[in-house]
Amino acid sequence: LTGFFPGSTIGNLLPNEAESFLATAREVLRGGDLLIGVDLQKDPEVLNRAYNDRSGVTAAFNLNMLPHLNTLVGADFDPSGFRHNAYYNEKLGRIEMHLVSRKAQTVTVGGQQFRFVEGETIHTESSHKYTLEGFAALAARAGWKTAQTWCDPKPWFSLHLLTPA
């Protein structure tokens, strides 16, 4: 039995959550392997450009959560009252995506009011970037050993075949 966790979704989890996920996957796979994709650390300028793309695809994706919240939980966000901001947090090794309030405003979510001052942010996503060694250490703490690793030529992305330790 081999599990497959493609893309770099593991990066959206906090490190302790990623470790817990990997430990649970080891239990679920009952001795099987896990093939997992991991986004690697790279030049912060490359990351900042990717998450603040000129065509605005990432910004539209991030801002799109506001109309969904309006529909799903009866919120009253005005999407034009927020702007997208993403940046690489070097200390934590992750991209952080935020929605930044363009003005002082009050939003109602589930009957509760939330006040935003101009410039205040809603942290909407984190995308952790790993080194090969850092991911191997994380996997080891969850009971895995790295059997094989593949990287693209840059290397910006990696694929890891993990086996139970």
PDB file of N, CA, C and O in Angstrom, residues 16-87:
ATOM      1  N   ASN A  16       3.837  21.638  13.310  1.00  0.00           N
ATOM      2  CA  ASN A  16       3.331  20.604  14.228  1.00  0.00           C
ATOM      3  C   ASN A  16       2.150  19.861  13.620  1.00  0.00           C
ATOM      4  O   ASN A  16       1.984  18.659  13.840  1.00  0.00           O
ATOM      5  N   GLU A  17       1.325  20.551  12.828  1.00  0.00           N
ATOM      6  CA  GLU A  17       0.212  19.885  12.143  1.00  0.00           C
ATOM      7  C   GLU A  17       0.733  18.966  11.044  1.00  0.00           C
ATOM      8  O   GLU A  17       0.191  17.878  10.832  1.00  0.00           O
ATOM      9  N   ALA A  18       1.779  19.406  10.334  1.00  0.00           N
ATOM     10  CA  ALA A  18       2.381  18.583   9.281  1.00  0.00           C
ATOM     11  C   ALA A  18       2.959  17.306   9.883  1.00  0.00           C
ATOM     12  O   ALA A  18       2.783  16.209   9.331  1.00  0.00           O
ATOM     13  N   GLU A  19       3.616  17.432  11.025  1.00  0.00           N
ATOM     14  CA  GLU A  19       4.169  16.259  11.697  1.00  0.00           C
ATOM     15  C   GLU A  19       3.051  15.307  12.120  1.00  0.00           C
ATOM     16  O   GLU A  19       3.153  14.089  11.934  1.00  0.00           O
ATOM     17  N   SER A  20       1.982  15.862  12.661  1.00  0.00           N
ATOM     18  CA  SER A  20       0.837  15.041  13.077  1.00  0.00           C
ATOM     19  C   SER A  20       0.202  14.350  11.871  1.00  0.00           C
ATOM     20  O   SER A  20      -0.146  13.165  11.939  1.00  0.00           O
ATOM     21  N   PHE A  21       0.064  15.087  10.771  1.00  0.00           N
ATOM     22  CA  PHE A  21      -0.489  14.501   9.548  1.00  0.00           C
ATOM     23  C   PHE A  21       0.371  13.324   9.084  1.00  0.00           C
ATOM     24  O   PHE A  21      -0.149  12.253   8.743  1.00  0.00           O
ATOM     25  N   LEU A  22       1.691  13.525   9.067  1.00  0.00           N
ATOM     26  CA  LEU A  22       2.589  12.462   8.615  1.00  0.00           C
ATOM     27  C   LEU A  22       2.523  11.252   9.544  1.00  0.00           C
ATOM     28  O   LEU A  22       2.549  10.104   9.077  1.00  0.00           O
ATOM     29  N   ALA A  23       2.413  11.481  10.841  1.00  0.00           N
ATOM     30  CA  ALA A  23       2.294  10.363  11.791  1.00  0.00           C
ATOM     31  C   ALA A  23       0.987   9.610  11.566  1.00  0.00           C
ATOM     32  O   ALA A  23       0.963   8.369  11.577  1.00  0.00           O
ATOM     33  N   THR A  24      -0.084  10.336  11.326  1.00  0.00           N
ATOM     34  CA  THR A  24      -1.376   9.689  11.059  1.00  0.00           C
ATOM     35  C   THR A  24      -1.326   8.910   9.753  1.00  0.00           C
ATOM     36  O   THR A  24      -1.844   7.792   9.670  1.00  0.00           O
ATOM     37  N   ALA A  25      -0.694   9.498   8.730  1.00  0.00           N
ATOM     38  CA  ALA A  25      -0.570   8.799   7.442  1.00  0.00           C
ATOM     39  C   ALA A  25       0.195   7.494   7.615  1.00  0.00           C
ATOM     40  O   ALA A  25      -0.161   6.467   7.021  1.00  0.00           O
ATOM     41  N   ARG A  26       1.243   7.513   8.455  1.00  0.00           N
ATOM     42  CA  ARG A  26       2.011   6.292   8.703  1.00  0.00           C
ATOM     43  C   ARG A  26       1.119   5.211   9.318  1.00  0.00           C
ATOM     44  O   ARG A  26       1.168   4.044   8.925  1.00  0.00           O
ATOM     45  N   GLU A  27       0.272   5.602  10.255  1.00  0.00           N
ATOM     46  CA  GLU A  27      -0.643   4.641  10.875  1.00  0.00           C
ATOM     47  C   GLU A  27      -1.675   4.123   9.883  1.00  0.00           C
ATOM     48  O   GLU A  27      -1.948   2.921   9.822  1.00  0.00           O
ATOM     49  N   VAL A  28      -2.247   5.014   9.085  1.00  0.00           N
ATOM     50  CA  VAL A  28      -3.279   4.628   8.118  1.00  0.00           C
ATOM     51  C   VAL A  28      -2.712   3.692   7.055  1.00  0.00           C
ATOM     52  O   VAL A  28      -3.384   2.741   6.630  1.00  0.00           O
ATOM     53  N   LEU A  29      -1.473   3.957   6.637  1.00  0.00           N
ATOM     54  CA  LEU A  29      -0.864   3.152   5.575  1.00  0.00           C
ATOM     55  C   LEU A  29      -0.328   1.810   6.076  1.00  0.00           C
ATOM     56  O   LEU A  29       0.101   0.981   5.280  1.00  0.00           O
ATOM     57  N   ARG A  30      -0.342   1.581   7.369  1.00  0.00           N
ATOM     58  CA  ARG A  30       0.010   0.289   7.990  1.00  0.00           C
ATOM     59  C   ARG A  30       1.232  -0.376   7.354  1.00  0.00           C
ATOM     60  O   ARG A  30       1.161  -1.503   6.876  1.00  0.00           O
ATOM     61  N   GLY A  31       2.345   0.341   7.380  1.00  0.00           N
ATOM     62  CA  GLY A  31       3.575  -0.237   6.843  1.00  0.00           C
ATOM     63  C   GLY A  31       3.835   0.132   5.396  1.00  0.00           C
ATOM     64  O   GLY A  31       4.887  -0.209   4.856  1.00  0.00           O
ATOM     65  N   GLY A  32       2.892   0.808   4.771  1.00  0.00           N
ATOM     66  CA  GLY A  32       3.085   1.226   3.381  1.00  0.00           C
ATOM     67  C   GLY A  32       3.906   2.498   3.277  1.00  0.00           C
ATOM     68  O   GLY A  32       4.224   3.150   4.272  1.00  0.00           O
ATOM     69  N   ASP A  33       4.261   2.836   2.068  1.00  0.00           N
ATOM     70  CA  ASP A  33       5.064   4.022   1.786  1.00  0.00           C
ATOM     71  C   ASP A  33       4.169   5.227   1.544  1.00  0.00           C
ATOM     72  O   ASP A  33       2.955   5.092   1.343  1.00  0.00           O
ATOM     73  N   LEU A  34       4.793   6.389   1.523  1.00  0.00           N
ATOM     74  CA  LEU A  34       4.092   7.630   1.217  1.00  0.00           C
ATOM     75  C   LEU A  34       4.919   8.411   0.216  1.00  0.00           C
ATOM     76  O   LEU A  34       6.106   8.664   0.440  1.00  0.00           O
ATOM     77  N   LEU A  35       4.298   8.795  -0.884  1.00  0.00           N
ATOM     78  CA  LEU A  35       4.913   9.647  -1.894  1.00  0.00           C
ATOM     79  C   LEU A  35       4.296  11.030  -1.711  1.00  0.00           C
ATOM     80  O   LEU A  35       3.072  11.179  -1.806  1.00  0.00           O
ATOM     81  N   ILE A  36       5.144  12.033  -1.420  1.00  0.00           N
ATOM     82  CA  ILE A  36       4.621  13.348  -1.050  1.00  0.00           C
ATOM     83  C   ILE A  36       5.387  14.472  -1.735  1.00  0.00           C
ATOM     84  O   ILE A  36       6.617  14.431  -1.833  1.00  0.00           O
ATOM     85  N   GLY A  37       4.664  15.473  -2.204  1.00  0.00           N
ATOM     86  CA  GLY A  37       5.257  16.647  -2.829  1.00  0.00           C
ATOM     87  C   GLY A  37       5.515  17.734  -1.805  1.00  0.00           C
ATOM     88  O   GLY A  37       4.725  17.939  -0.888  1.00  0.00           O
ATOM     89  N   VAL A  38       6.644  18.434  -1.967  1.00  0.00           N
ATOM     90  CA  VAL A  38       7.046  19.465  -1.014  1.00  0.00           C
ATOM     91  C   VAL A  38       7.592  20.668  -1.787  1.00  0.00           C
ATOM     92  O   VAL A  38       8.408  20.513  -2.697  1.00  0.00           O
ATOM     93  N   ASP A  39       7.136  21.854  -1.406  1.00  0.00           N
ATOM     94  CA  ASP A  39       7.636  23.099  -1.977  1.00  0.00           C
ATOM     95  C   ASP A  39       8.905  23.472  -1.225  1.00  0.00           C
ATOM     96  O   ASP A  39       8.922  23.499   0.010  1.00  0.00           O
ATOM     97  N   LEU A  40       9.972  23.732  -1.964  1.00  0.00           N
ATOM     98  CA  LEU A  40      11.265  24.011  -1.348  1.00  0.00           C
ATOM     99  C   LEU A  40      11.505  25.506  -1.143  1.00  0.00           C
ATOM    100  O   LEU A  40      10.917  26.339  -1.851  1.00  0.00           O
ATOM    101  N   GLN A  41      12.385  25.818  -0.184  1.00  0.00           N
ATOM    102  CA  GLN A  41      12.775  27.203   0.024  1.00  0.00           C
ATOM    103  C   GLN A  41      13.514  27.681  -1.221  1.00  0.00           C
ATOM    104  O   GLN A  41      14.245  26.925  -1.856  1.00  0.00           O
ATOM    105  N   LYS A  42      13.275  28.926  -1.548  1.00  0.00           N
ATOM    106  CA  LYS A  42      13.912  29.540  -2.705  1.00  0.00           C
ATOM    107  C   LYS A  42      14.088  31.024  -2.451  1.00  0.00           C
ATOM    108  O   LYS A  42      13.671  31.518  -1.405  1.00  0.00           O
ATOM    109  N   ASP A  43      14.664  31.734  -3.375  1.00  0.00           N
ATOM    110  CA  ASP A  43      14.879  33.167  -3.233  1.00  0.00           C
ATOM    111  C   ASP A  43      13.560  33.848  -2.865  1.00  0.00           C
ATOM    112  O   ASP A  43      12.558  33.658  -3.560  1.00  0.00           O
ATOM    113  N   PRO A  44      13.536  34.624  -1.785  1.00  0.00           N
ATOM    114  CA  PRO A  44      12.294  35.295  -1.381  1.00  0.00           C
ATOM    115  C   PRO A  44      11.674  36.141  -2.493  1.00  0.00           C
ATOM    116  O   PRO A  44      10.449  36.241  -2.584  1.00  0.00           O
ATOM    117  N   GLU A  45      12.499  36.708  -3.358  1.00  0.00           N
ATOM    118  CA  GLU A  45      11.960  37.522  -4.451  1.00  0.00           C
ATOM    119  C   GLU A  45      11.143  36.665  -5.422  1.00  0.00           C
ATOM    120  O   GLU A  45      10.108  37.085  -5.923  1.00  0.00           O
ATOM    121  N   VAL A  46      11.596  35.448  -5.668  1.00  0.00           N
ATOM    122  CA  VAL A  46      10.856  34.514  -6.526  1.00  0.00           C
ATOM    123  C   VAL A  46       9.496  34.201  -5.892  1.00  0.00           C
ATOM    124  O   VAL A  46       8.464  34.214  -6.554  1.00  0.00           O
ATOM    125  N   LEU A  47       9.501  33.932  -4.593  1.00  0.00           N
ATOM    126  CA  LEU A  47       8.256  33.625  -3.886  1.00  0.00           C
ATOM    127  C   LEU A  47       7.319  34.823  -3.869  1.00  0.00           C
ATOM    128  O   LEU A  47       6.111  34.687  -4.132  1.00  0.00           O
ATOM    129  N   ASN A  48       7.852  35.995  -3.571  1.00  0.00           N
ATOM    130  CA  ASN A  48       7.003  37.184  -3.527  1.00  0.00           C
ATOM    131  C   ASN A  48       6.375  37.472  -4.886  1.00  0.00           C
ATOM    132  O   ASN A  48       5.191  37.824  -4.959  1.00  0.00           O
ATOM    133  N   ARG A  49       7.134  37.296  -5.959  1.00  0.00           N
ATOM    134  CA  ARG A  49       6.567  37.493  -7.303  1.00  0.00           C
ATOM    135  C   ARG A  49       5.486  36.460  -7.605  1.00  0.00           C
ATOM    136  O   ARG A  49       4.468  36.771  -8.211  1.00  0.00           O
ATOM    137  N   ALA A  50       5.710  35.224  -7.175  1.00  0.00           N
ATOM    138  CA  ALA A  50       4.746  34.157  -7.466  1.00  0.00           C
ATOM    139  C   ALA A  50       3.408  34.395  -6.767  1.00  0.00           C
ATOM    140  O   ALA A  50       2.351  34.135  -7.337  1.00  0.00           O
ATOM    141  N   TYR A  51       3.451  34.881  -5.536  1.00  0.00           N
ATOM    142  CA  TYR A  51       2.221  35.063  -4.769  1.00  0.00           C
ATOM    143  C   TYR A  51       1.612  36.453  -4.936  1.00  0.00           C
ATOM    144  O   TYR A  51       0.548  36.734  -4.408  1.00  0.00           O
ATOM    145  N   ASN A  52       2.301  37.314  -5.669  1.00  0.00           N
ATOM    146  CA  ASN A  52       1.788  38.642  -6.027  1.00  0.00           C
ATOM    147  C   ASN A  52       1.913  38.795  -7.542  1.00  0.00           C
ATOM    148  O   ASN A  52       2.486  39.754  -8.042  1.00  0.00           O
ATOM    149  N   ASP A  53       1.375  37.801  -8.255  1.00  0.00           N
ATOM    150  CA  ASP A  53       1.541  37.746  -9.702  1.00  0.00           C
ATOM    151  C   ASP A  53       0.897  38.951 -10.389  1.00  0.00           C
ATOM    152  O   ASP A  53      -0.112  39.472  -9.946  1.00  0.00           O
ATOM    153  N   ARG A  54       1.521  39.382 -11.476  1.00  0.00           N
ATOM    154  CA  ARG A  54       1.060  40.564 -12.213  1.00  0.00           C
ATOM    155  C   ARG A  54      -0.362  40.441 -12.743  1.00  0.00           C
ATOM    156  O   ARG A  54      -1.078  41.419 -12.840  1.00  0.00           O
ATOM    157  N   SER A  55      -0.764  39.227 -13.086  1.00  0.00           N
ATOM    158  CA  SER A  55      -2.113  39.051 -13.631  1.00  0.00           C
ATOM    159  C   SER A  55      -3.185  39.046 -12.542  1.00  0.00           C
ATOM    160  O   SER A  55      -4.368  39.078 -12.854  1.00  0.00           O
ATOM    161  N   GLY A  56      -2.762  38.997 -11.282  1.00  0.00           N
ATOM    162  CA  GLY A  56      -3.713  39.094 -10.180  1.00  0.00           C
ATOM    163  C   GLY A  56      -4.482  37.823  -9.866  1.00  0.00           C
ATOM    164  O   GLY A  56      -5.484  37.870  -9.146  1.00  0.00           O
ATOM    165  N   VAL A  57      -4.019  36.679 -10.374  1.00  0.00           N
ATOM    166  CA  VAL A  57      -4.721  35.419 -10.139  1.00  0.00           C
ATOM    167  C   VAL A  57      -4.744  35.069  -8.657  1.00  0.00           C
ATOM    168  O   VAL A  57      -5.786  34.706  -8.106  1.00  0.00           O
ATOM    169  N   THR A  58      -3.593  35.195  -7.985  1.00  0.00           N
ATOM    170  CA  THR A  58      -3.539  34.857  -6.560  1.00  0.00           C
ATOM    171  C   THR A  58      -4.370  35.841  -5.743  1.00  0.00           C
ATOM    172  O   THR A  58      -5.066  35.440  -4.806  1.00  0.00           O
ATOM    173  N   ALA A  59      -4.322  37.110  -6.091  1.00  0.00           N
ATOM    174  CA  ALA A  59      -5.128  38.111  -5.386  1.00  0.00           C
ATOM    175  C   ALA A  59      -6.615  37.788  -5.527  1.00  0.00           C
ATOM    176  O   ALA A  59      -7.369  37.834  -4.544  1.00  0.00           O
ATOM    177  N   ALA A  60      -7.049  37.454  -6.732  1.00  0.00           N
ATOM    178  CA  ALA A  60      -8.462  37.111  -6.953  1.00  0.00           C
ATOM    179  C   ALA A  60      -8.846  35.878  -6.149  1.00  0.00           C
ATOM    180  O   ALA A  60      -9.929  35.814  -5.556  1.00  0.00           O
ATOM    181  N   PHE A  61      -7.956  34.891  -6.112  1.00  0.00           N
ATOM    182  CA  PHE A  61      -8.193  33.676  -5.324  1.00  0.00           C
ATOM    183  C   PHE A  61      -8.375  34.029  -3.849  1.00  0.00           C
ATOM    184  O   PHE A  61      -9.300  33.560  -3.187  1.00  0.00           O
ATOM    185  N   ASN A  62      -7.468  34.840  -3.318  1.00  0.00           N
ATOM    186  CA  ASN A  62      -7.503  35.207  -1.911  1.00  0.00           C
ATOM    187  C   ASN A  62      -8.756  36.028  -1.588  1.00  0.00           C
ATOM    188  O   ASN A  62      -9.468  35.746  -0.623  1.00  0.00           O
ATOM    189  N   LEU A  63      -9.053  37.020  -2.392  1.00  0.00           N
ATOM    190  CA  LEU A  63     -10.226  37.875  -2.157  1.00  0.00           C
ATOM    191  C   LEU A  63     -11.542  37.123  -2.343  1.00  0.00           C
ATOM    192  O   LEU A  63     -12.560  37.504  -1.768  1.00  0.00           O
ATOM    193  N   ASN A  64     -11.517  36.057  -3.113  1.00  0.00           N
ATOM    194  CA  ASN A  64     -12.730  35.289  -3.392  1.00  0.00           C
ATOM    195  C   ASN A  64     -13.321  34.648  -2.137  1.00  0.00           C
ATOM    196  O   ASN A  64     -14.496  34.292  -2.106  1.00  0.00           O
ATOM    197  N   MET A  65     -12.512  34.530  -1.090  1.00  0.00           N
ATOM    198  CA  MET A  65     -13.064  33.926   0.122  1.00  0.00           C
ATOM    199  C   MET A  65     -14.119  34.820   0.765  1.00  0.00           C
ATOM    200  O   MET A  65     -15.006  34.323   1.452  1.00  0.00           O
ATOM    201  N   LEU A  66     -14.051  36.122   0.534  1.00  0.00           N
ATOM    202  CA  LEU A  66     -15.006  37.019   1.178  1.00  0.00           C
ATOM    203  C   LEU A  66     -16.439  36.807   0.685  1.00  0.00           C
ATOM    204  O   LEU A  66     -17.349  36.655   1.512  1.00  0.00           O
ATOM    205  N   PRO A  67     -16.691  36.751  -0.630  1.00  0.00           N
ATOM    206  CA  PRO A  67     -18.067  36.445  -1.065  1.00  0.00           C
ATOM    207  C   PRO A  67     -18.534  35.065  -0.592  1.00  0.00           C
ATOM    208  O   PRO A  67     -19.709  34.877  -0.284  1.00  0.00           O
ATOM    209  N   HIS A  68     -17.594  34.112  -0.505  1.00  0.00           N
ATOM    210  CA  HIS A  68     -17.965  32.780  -0.021  1.00  0.00           C
ATOM    211  C   HIS A  68     -18.370  32.833   1.447  1.00  0.00           C
ATOM    212  O   HIS A  68     -19.335  32.183   1.850  1.00  0.00           O
ATOM    213  N   LEU A  69     -17.632  33.581   2.254  1.00  0.00           N
ATOM    214  CA  LEU A  69     -18.017  33.747   3.657  1.00  0.00           C
ATOM    215  C   LEU A  69     -19.380  34.420   3.766  1.00  0.00           C
ATOM    216  O   LEU A  69     -20.198  34.049   4.611  1.00  0.00           O
ATOM    217  N   ASN A  70     -19.610  35.398   2.906  1.00  0.00           N
ATOM    218  CA  ASN A  70     -20.920  36.063   2.910  1.00  0.00           C
ATOM    219  C   ASN A  70     -22.035  35.060   2.682  1.00  0.00           C
ATOM    220  O   ASN A  70     -23.057  35.066   3.376  1.00  0.00           O
ATOM    221  N   THR A  71     -21.830  34.152   1.742  1.00  0.00           N
ATOM    222  CA  THR A  71     -22.843  33.153   1.412  1.00  0.00           C
ATOM    223  C   THR A  71     -22.940  32.057   2.462  1.00  0.00           C
ATOM    224  O   THR A  71     -24.030  31.700   2.892  1.00  0.00           O
ATOM    225  N   LEU A  72     -21.786  31.537   2.874  1.00  0.00           N
ATOM    226  CA  LEU A  72     -21.777  30.373   3.761  1.00  0.00           C
ATOM    227  C   LEU A  72     -22.186  30.670   5.197  1.00  0.00           C
ATOM    228  O   LEU A  72     -22.843  29.844   5.832  1.00  0.00           O
ATOM    229  N   VAL A  73     -21.782  31.814   5.718  1.00  0.00           N
ATOM    230  CA  VAL A  73     -22.054  32.089   7.130  1.00  0.00           C
ATOM    231  C   VAL A  73     -22.828  33.392   7.348  1.00  0.00           C
ATOM    232  O   VAL A  73     -22.907  33.873   8.475  1.00  0.00           O
ATOM    233  N   GLY A  74     -23.392  33.942   6.288  1.00  0.00           N
ATOM    234  CA  GLY A  74     -24.187  35.149   6.430  1.00  0.00           C
ATOM    235  C   GLY A  74     -23.379  36.369   6.823  1.00  0.00           C
ATOM    236  O   GLY A  74     -23.872  37.240   7.527  1.00  0.00           O
ATOM    237  N   ALA A  75     -22.148  36.446   6.374  1.00  0.00           N
ATOM    238  CA  ALA A  75     -21.307  37.612   6.650  1.00  0.00           C
ATOM    239  C   ALA A  75     -21.678  38.743   5.688  1.00  0.00           C
ATOM    240  O   ALA A  75     -22.417  38.528   4.722  1.00  0.00           O
ATOM    241  N   ASP A  76     -21.137  39.914   5.951  1.00  0.00           N
ATOM    242  CA  ASP A  76     -21.414  41.054   5.059  1.00  0.00           C
ATOM    243  C   ASP A  76     -20.124  41.766   4.651  1.00  0.00           C
ATOM    244  O   ASP A  76     -20.048  42.990   4.621  1.00  0.00           O
ATOM    245  N   PHE A  77     -19.092  40.974   4.318  1.00  0.00           N
ATOM    246  CA  PHE A  77     -17.843  41.549   3.832  1.00  0.00           C
ATOM    247  C   PHE A  77     -18.085  42.292   2.532  1.00  0.00           C
ATOM    248  O   PHE A  77     -18.799  41.803   1.649  1.00  0.00           O
ATOM    249  N   ASP A  78     -17.470  43.448   2.390  1.00  0.00           N
ATOM    250  CA  ASP A  78     -17.417  44.163   1.121  1.00  0.00           C
ATOM    251  C   ASP A  78     -16.040  43.871   0.542  1.00  0.00           C
ATOM    252  O   ASP A  78     -15.037  44.432   1.013  1.00  0.00           O
ATOM    253  N   PRO A  79     -15.951  42.989  -0.467  1.00  0.00           N
ATOM    254  CA  PRO A  79     -14.633  42.626  -0.997  1.00  0.00           C
ATOM    255  C   PRO A  79     -13.800  43.825  -1.462  1.00  0.00           C
ATOM    256  O   PRO A  79     -12.572  43.797  -1.369  1.00  0.00           O
ATOM    257  N   SER A  80     -14.458  44.887  -1.912  1.00  0.00           N
ATOM    258  CA  SER A  80     -13.689  46.059  -2.349  1.00  0.00           C
ATOM    259  C   SER A  80     -13.057  46.792  -1.168  1.00  0.00           C
ATOM    260  O   SER A  80     -12.197  47.650  -1.361  1.00  0.00           O
ATOM    261  N   GLY A  81     -13.443  46.451   0.056  1.00  0.00           N
ATOM    262  CA  GLY A  81     -12.864  47.058   1.244  1.00  0.00           C
ATOM    263  C   GLY A  81     -11.572  46.399   1.680  1.00  0.00           C
ATOM    264  O   GLY A  81     -10.987  46.801   2.699  1.00  0.00           O
ATOM    265  N   PHE A  82     -11.109  45.400   0.922  1.00  0.00           N
ATOM    266  CA  PHE A  82      -9.883  44.686   1.263  1.00  0.00           C
ATOM    267  C   PHE A  82      -9.008  44.545   0.034  1.00  0.00           C
ATOM    268  O   PHE A  82      -9.494  44.554  -1.099  1.00  0.00           O
ATOM    269  N   ARG A  83      -7.720  44.420   0.270  1.00  0.00           N
ATOM    270  CA  ARG A  83      -6.771  44.146  -0.823  1.00  0.00           C
ATOM    271  C   ARG A  83      -5.893  42.963  -0.407  1.00  0.00           C
ATOM    272  O   ARG A  83      -5.720  42.677   0.776  1.00  0.00           O
ATOM    273  N   HIS A  84      -5.349  42.295  -1.389  1.00  0.00           N
ATOM    274  CA  HIS A  84      -4.479  41.138  -1.192  1.00  0.00           C
ATOM    275  C   HIS A  84      -3.062  41.598  -0.869  1.00  0.00           C
ATOM    276  O   HIS A  84      -2.560  42.562  -1.450  1.00  0.00           O
ATOM    277  N   ASN A  85      -2.405  40.887   0.043  1.00  0.00           N
ATOM    278  CA  ASN A  85      -0.985  41.088   0.296  1.00  0.00           C
ATOM    279  C   ASN A  85      -0.384  39.736   0.658  1.00  0.00           C
ATOM    280  O   ASN A  85      -0.928  39.006   1.485  1.00  0.00           O
ATOM    281  N   ALA A  86       0.720  39.414   0.026  1.00  0.00           N
ATOM    282  CA  ALA A  86       1.445  38.176   0.340  1.00  0.00           C
ATOM    283  C   ALA A  86       2.916  38.516   0.449  1.00  0.00           C
ATOM    284  O   ALA A  86       3.431  39.349  -0.304  1.00  0.00           O
ATOM    285  N   TYR A  87       3.593  37.873   1.400  1.00  0.00           N
ATOM    286  CA  TYR A  87       5.017  38.113   1.578  1.00  0.00           C
ATOM    287  C   TYR A  87       5.662  36.887   2.201  1.00  0.00           C
ATOM    288  O   TYR A  87       5.012  36.085   2.863  1.00  0.00           O
TER     289      TYR A  87
END
